Coordinates of C-alpha atoms in Angstrom, one line a residue:
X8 CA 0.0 0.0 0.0
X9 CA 3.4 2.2 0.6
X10 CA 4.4 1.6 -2.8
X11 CA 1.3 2.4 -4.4
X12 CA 0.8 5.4 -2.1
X13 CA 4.5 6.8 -3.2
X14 CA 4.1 5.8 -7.3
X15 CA 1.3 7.9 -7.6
X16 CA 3.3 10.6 -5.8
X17 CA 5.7 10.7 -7.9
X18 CA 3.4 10.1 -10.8
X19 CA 1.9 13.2 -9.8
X20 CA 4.6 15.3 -8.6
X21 CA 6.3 14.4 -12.2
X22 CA 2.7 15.5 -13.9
X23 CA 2.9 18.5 -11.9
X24 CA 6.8 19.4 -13.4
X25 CA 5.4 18.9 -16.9
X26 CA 2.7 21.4 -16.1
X27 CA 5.0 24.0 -14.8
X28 CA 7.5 23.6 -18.1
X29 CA 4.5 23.7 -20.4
X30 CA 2.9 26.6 -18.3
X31 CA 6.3 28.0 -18.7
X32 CA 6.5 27.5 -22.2
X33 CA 3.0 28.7 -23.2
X34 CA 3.4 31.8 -20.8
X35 CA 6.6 33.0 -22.7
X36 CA 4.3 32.4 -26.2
X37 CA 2.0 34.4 -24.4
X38 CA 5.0 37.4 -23.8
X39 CA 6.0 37.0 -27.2
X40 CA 2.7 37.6 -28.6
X41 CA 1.7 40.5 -25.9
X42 CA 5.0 41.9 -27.3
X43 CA 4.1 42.2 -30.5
X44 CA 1.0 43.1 -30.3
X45 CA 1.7 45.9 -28.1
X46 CA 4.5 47.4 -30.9
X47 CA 1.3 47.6 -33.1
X48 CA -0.9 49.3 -30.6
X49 CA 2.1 51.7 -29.8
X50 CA 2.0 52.8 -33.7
X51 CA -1.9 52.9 -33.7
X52 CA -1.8 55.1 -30.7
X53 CA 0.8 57.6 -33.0
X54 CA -1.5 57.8 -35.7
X55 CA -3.3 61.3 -34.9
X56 CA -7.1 59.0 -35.4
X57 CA -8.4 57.0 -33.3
X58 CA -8.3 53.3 -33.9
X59 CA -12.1 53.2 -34.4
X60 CA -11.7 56.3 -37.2
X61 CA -9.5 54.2 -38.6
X62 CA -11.5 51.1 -38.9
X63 CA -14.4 53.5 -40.3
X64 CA -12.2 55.0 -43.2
X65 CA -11.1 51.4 -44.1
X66 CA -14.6 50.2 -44.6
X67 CA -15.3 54.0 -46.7
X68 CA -12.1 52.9 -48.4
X69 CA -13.6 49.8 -49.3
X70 CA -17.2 51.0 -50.2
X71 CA -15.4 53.5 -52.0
X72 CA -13.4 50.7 -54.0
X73 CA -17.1 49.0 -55.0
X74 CA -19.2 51.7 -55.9
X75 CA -15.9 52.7 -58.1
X76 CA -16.3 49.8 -60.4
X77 CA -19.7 49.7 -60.0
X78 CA -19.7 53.4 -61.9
X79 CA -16.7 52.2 -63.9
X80 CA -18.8 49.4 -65.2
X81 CA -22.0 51.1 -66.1
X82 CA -20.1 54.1 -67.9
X83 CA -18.5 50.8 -70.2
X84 CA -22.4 49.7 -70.8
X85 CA -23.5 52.8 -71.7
X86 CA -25.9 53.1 -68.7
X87 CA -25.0 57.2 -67.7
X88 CA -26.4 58.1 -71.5
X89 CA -29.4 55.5 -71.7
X90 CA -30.3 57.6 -68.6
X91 CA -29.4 60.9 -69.2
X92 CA -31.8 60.6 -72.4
X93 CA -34.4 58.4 -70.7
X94 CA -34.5 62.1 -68.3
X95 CA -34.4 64.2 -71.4
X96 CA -37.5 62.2 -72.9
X97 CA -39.4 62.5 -69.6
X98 CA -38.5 66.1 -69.4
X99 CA -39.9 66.7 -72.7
X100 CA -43.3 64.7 -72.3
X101 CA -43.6 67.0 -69.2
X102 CA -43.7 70.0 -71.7
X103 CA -39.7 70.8 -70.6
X104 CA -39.4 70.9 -75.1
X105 CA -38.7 73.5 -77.6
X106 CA -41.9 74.9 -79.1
X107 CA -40.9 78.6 -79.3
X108 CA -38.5 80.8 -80.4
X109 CA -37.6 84.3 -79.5
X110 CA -35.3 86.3 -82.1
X111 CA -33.5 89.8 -80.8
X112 CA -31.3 91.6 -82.8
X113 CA -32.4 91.2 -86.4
X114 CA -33.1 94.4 -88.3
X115 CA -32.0 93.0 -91.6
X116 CA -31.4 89.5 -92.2
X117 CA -34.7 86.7 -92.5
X118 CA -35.7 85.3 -89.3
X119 CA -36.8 82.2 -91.3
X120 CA -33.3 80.7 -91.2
X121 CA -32.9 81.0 -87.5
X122 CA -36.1 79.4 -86.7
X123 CA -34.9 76.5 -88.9
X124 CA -32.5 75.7 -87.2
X125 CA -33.6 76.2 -83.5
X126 CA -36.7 74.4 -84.3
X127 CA -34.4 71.5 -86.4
X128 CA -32.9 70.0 -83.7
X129 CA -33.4 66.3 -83.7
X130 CA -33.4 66.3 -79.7
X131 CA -35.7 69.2 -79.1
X132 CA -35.6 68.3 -75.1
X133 CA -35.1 71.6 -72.8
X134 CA -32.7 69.5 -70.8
X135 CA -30.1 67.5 -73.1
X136 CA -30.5 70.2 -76.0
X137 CA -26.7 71.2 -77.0
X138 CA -26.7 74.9 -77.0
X139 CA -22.5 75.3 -78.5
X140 CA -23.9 73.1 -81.6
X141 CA -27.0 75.7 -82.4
X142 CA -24.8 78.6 -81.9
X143 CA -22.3 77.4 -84.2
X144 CA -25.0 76.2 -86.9
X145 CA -26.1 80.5 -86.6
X146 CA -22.7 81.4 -87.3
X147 CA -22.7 79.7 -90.5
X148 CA -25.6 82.2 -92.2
X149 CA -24.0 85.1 -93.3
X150 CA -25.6 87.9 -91.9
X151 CA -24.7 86.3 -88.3
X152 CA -21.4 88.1 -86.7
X153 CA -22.1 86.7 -83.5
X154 CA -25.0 85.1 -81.7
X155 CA -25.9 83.7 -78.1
X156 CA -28.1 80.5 -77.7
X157 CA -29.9 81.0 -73.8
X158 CA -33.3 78.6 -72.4
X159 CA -36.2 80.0 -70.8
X160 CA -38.1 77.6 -69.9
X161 CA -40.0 75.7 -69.7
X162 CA -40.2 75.5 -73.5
X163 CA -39.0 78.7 -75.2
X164 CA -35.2 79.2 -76.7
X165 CA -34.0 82.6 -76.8
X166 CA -31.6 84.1 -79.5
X167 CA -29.7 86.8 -79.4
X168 CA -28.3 87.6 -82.8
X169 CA -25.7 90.3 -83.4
X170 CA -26.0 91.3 -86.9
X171 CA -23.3 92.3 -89.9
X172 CA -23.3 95.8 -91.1
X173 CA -23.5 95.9 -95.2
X174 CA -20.8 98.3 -96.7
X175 CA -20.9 97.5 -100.3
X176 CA -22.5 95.4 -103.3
X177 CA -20.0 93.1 -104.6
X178 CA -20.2 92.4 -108.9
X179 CA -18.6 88.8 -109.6
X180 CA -19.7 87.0 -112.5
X181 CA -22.7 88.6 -113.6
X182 CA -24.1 88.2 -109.7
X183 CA -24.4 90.9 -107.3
X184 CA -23.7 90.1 -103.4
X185 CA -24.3 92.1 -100.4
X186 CA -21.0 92.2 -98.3
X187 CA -20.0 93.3 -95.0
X188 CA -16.5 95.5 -94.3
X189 CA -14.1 92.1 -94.1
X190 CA -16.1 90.6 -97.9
X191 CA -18.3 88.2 -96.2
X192 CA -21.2 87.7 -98.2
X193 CA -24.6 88.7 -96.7
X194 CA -27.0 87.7 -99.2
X195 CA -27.2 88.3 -103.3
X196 CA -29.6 91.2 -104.7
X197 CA -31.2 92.3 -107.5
X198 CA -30.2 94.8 -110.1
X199 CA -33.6 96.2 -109.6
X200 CA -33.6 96.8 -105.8
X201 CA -29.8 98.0 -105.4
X202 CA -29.2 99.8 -102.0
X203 CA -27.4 102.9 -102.0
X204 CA -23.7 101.6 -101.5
X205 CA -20.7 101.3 -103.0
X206 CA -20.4 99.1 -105.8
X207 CA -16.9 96.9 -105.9
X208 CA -16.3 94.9 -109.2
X209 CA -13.5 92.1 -110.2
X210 CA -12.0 89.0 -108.6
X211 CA -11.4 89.3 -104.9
X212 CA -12.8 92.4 -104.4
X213 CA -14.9 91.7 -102.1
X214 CA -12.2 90.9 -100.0
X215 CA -10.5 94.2 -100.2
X216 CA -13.2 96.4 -98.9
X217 CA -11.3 96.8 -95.9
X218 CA -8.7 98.5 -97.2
X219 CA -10.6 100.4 -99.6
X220 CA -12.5 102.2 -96.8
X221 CA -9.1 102.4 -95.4
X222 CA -7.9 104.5 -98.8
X223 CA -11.3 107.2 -98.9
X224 CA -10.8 108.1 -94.7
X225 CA -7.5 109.5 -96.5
X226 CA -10.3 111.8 -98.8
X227 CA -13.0 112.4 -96.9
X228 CA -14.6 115.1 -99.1
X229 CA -14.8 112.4 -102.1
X230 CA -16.5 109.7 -99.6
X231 CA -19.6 110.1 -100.0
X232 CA -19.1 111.3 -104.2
X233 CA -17.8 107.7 -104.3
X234 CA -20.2 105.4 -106.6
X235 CA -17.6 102.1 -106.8
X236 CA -14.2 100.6 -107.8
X237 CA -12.9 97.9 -109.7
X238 CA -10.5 95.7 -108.1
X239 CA -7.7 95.7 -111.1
X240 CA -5.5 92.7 -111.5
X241 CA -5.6 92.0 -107.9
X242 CA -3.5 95.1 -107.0
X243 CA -5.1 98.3 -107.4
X244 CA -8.2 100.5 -107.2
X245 CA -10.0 102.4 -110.1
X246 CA -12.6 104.7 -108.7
X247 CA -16.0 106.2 -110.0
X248 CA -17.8 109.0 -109.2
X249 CA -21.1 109.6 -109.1
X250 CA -20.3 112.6 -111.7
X251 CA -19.3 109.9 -114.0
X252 CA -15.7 110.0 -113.8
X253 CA -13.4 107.2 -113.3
X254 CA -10.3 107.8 -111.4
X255 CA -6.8 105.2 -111.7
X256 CA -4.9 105.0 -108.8
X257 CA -1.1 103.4 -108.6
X258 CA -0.4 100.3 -106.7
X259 CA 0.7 100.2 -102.7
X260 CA -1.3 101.4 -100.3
X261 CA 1.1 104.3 -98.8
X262 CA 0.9 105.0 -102.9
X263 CA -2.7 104.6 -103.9
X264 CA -3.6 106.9 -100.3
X265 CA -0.8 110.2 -101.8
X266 CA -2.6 109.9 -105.2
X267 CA -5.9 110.2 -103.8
X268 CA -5.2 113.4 -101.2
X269 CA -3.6 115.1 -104.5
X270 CA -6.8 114.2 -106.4
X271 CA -8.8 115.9 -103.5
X272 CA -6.7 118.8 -103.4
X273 CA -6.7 119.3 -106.8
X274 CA -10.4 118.8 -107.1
X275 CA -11.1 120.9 -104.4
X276 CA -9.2 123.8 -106.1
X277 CA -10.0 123.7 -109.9
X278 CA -13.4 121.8 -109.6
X279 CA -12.5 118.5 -111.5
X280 CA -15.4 116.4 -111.0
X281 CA -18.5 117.6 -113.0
X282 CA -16.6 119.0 -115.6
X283 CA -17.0 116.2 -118.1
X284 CA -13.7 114.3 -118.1
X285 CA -13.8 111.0 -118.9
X286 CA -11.2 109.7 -116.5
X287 CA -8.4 110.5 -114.2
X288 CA -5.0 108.4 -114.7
X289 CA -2.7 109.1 -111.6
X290 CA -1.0 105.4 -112.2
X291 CA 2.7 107.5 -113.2
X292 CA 3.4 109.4 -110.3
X293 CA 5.2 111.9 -112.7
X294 CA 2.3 112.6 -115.1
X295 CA -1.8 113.3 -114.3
X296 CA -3.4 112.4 -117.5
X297 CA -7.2 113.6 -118.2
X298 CA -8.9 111.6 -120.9
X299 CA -11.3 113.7 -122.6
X300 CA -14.8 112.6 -124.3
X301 CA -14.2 112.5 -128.1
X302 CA -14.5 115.9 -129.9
X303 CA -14.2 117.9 -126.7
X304 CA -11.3 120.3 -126.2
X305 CA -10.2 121.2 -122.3
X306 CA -10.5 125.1 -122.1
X307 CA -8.6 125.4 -118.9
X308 CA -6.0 123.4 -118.0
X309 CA -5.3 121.4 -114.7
X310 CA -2.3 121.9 -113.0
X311 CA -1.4 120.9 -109.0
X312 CA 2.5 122.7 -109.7
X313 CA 4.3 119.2 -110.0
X314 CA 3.1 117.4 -112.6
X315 CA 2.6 117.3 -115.7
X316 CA -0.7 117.3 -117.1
X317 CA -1.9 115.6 -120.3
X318 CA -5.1 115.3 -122.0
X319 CA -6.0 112.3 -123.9
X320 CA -8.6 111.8 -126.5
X321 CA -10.8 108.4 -126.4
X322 CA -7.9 105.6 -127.8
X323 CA -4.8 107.6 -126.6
X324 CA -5.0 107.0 -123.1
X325 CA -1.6 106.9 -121.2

């Protein structure tokens, strides 16, 4: 009974040495893992967030993450559009649509090309109607210099047009056009219905108006005597009068301008224009040549002190 009484004694003291190594072994384990654990709280604590902010932003950053591809994958199916037009349709079933148009600005031009075009669009919706492409569909008519494309809704489009000022009627091949300063074409007229205004004649005249109105501010007496001009081999002016007479100019413009002022000057001393002259020739810079209608003789002669002056019968013009 001893014996039995001492092996389980040391059965159980022997158990009890195992625990204490084991306890020993799992309790350092334990330290290990407390360690580390503790270096991570020690950087959580230097964040400047608490660690509950910082479990909230990483769920954000993962909603975030989801509803990115979610969007990513609906732009790639076209879903934004269907529904940006599915919006446009119900806008315009709710009477949100273009019925009306309001013109301002137009003295001139016909209004029937501007409602054309406001009233043409193939999406007439208040909401999804692109504004930049019916602006730049006005500035294609030529009596449009600028224009300004505003809603009012909840079914009316408002334009504001700014309109071209007509300076001259351009003669091209038999046609006559309407044209503004810079020889954009307003519209053609009628022979029958001319406005009062310059008439410019030959190639590429039209786009030398500019510089024509440029050359009469340097004569502003013959201004308004000024009937038209031909455009002559694409470099200089001929002028009539509205006394009949036709006046050459040289080429250049510092030139054509000098031969002008001495034409005023002239004119405004010994009376040229009325007189009967055929035309004026001030293309030689030495010489101021009158051409004379056919059996006429010039009684007094014209004479500005530095030139000389020549008179030319019909077929002897110099």
């Amino acid at each position: 009974m001893a014996e039995a009484r001492i092996r389980r004694g040391g059965t159980a003291r022997l158990s009890s040495a195992k625990g204490r190594v084991n306890a020993g072994k799992s309790g350092s384990g334990r330290g290990r893992a407390l360690k580390r654990q503790s270096s991570l709280d020690r950087l959580v604590e230097m964040l400047p967030v608490s660690e509950a902010t910082l479990q909230r932003m990483a769920s954000w950053a993962i909603v975030g993450i989801f509803g990115a591809i979610v969007i990513a994958i609906a732009i790639f199916m076209g879903l934004p559009g269907m529904a940006r037009q599915q919006a446009a349709d119900i806008a315009a079933r709710a009477g949100f649509e273009v019925d009306k148009v309001e013109v301002r600005g137009v003295e001139r031009m016909d209004e029937l090309p501007v409602y054309n075009i406001a009233l043409g669009q193939v999406d007439r919706s208040m909401l999804s109607l692109d504004l930049p492409r019916v602006r730049s569909e006005m500035l294609k008519l030529g009596w449009v210099k600028d224009a300004r494309i505003s809603r009012r809704l909840p079914d009316t489009l408002v334009v504001d047009i700014v309109e071209r000022d007509p300076v001259a009627v351009w003669q091209h091949n038999g046609q006559l056009h309407l044209i503004d300063v810079s020889g954009v074409v307003l519209q053609s007229v009628s022979a029958s219905a001319m406005p009062d205004l310059p008439l410019v004649v030959g190639p590429n005249a039209n786009r030398q108006t500019a510089g024509l109105n440029r050359l009469m501010e340097n004569a502003p007496a013959l201004k308004p005597m000024l009937a038209g001009a031909t455009w002559v081999g694409n470099r200089r002016w001929d002028l009539r009068f509205q006394s009949g007479e036709t006046l050459s100019l040289p080429e250049g413009d510092k030139d054509s301008a000098g031969a002008l002022v001495n034409f005023a000057r002239m004119d405004g001393v010994n009376r040229l224009l009325g007189r009967g002259i055929v035309k004026f020739d001030m293309r030689d810079p030495d010489r101021f040549v009158l051409r004379l209608p056919q059996g006429k003789v010039e009684e007094k002669p014209v004479d500005d002190g530095t030139k000389d002056v020549a008179a030319a019968t019909p077929g002897e013009e110099g």
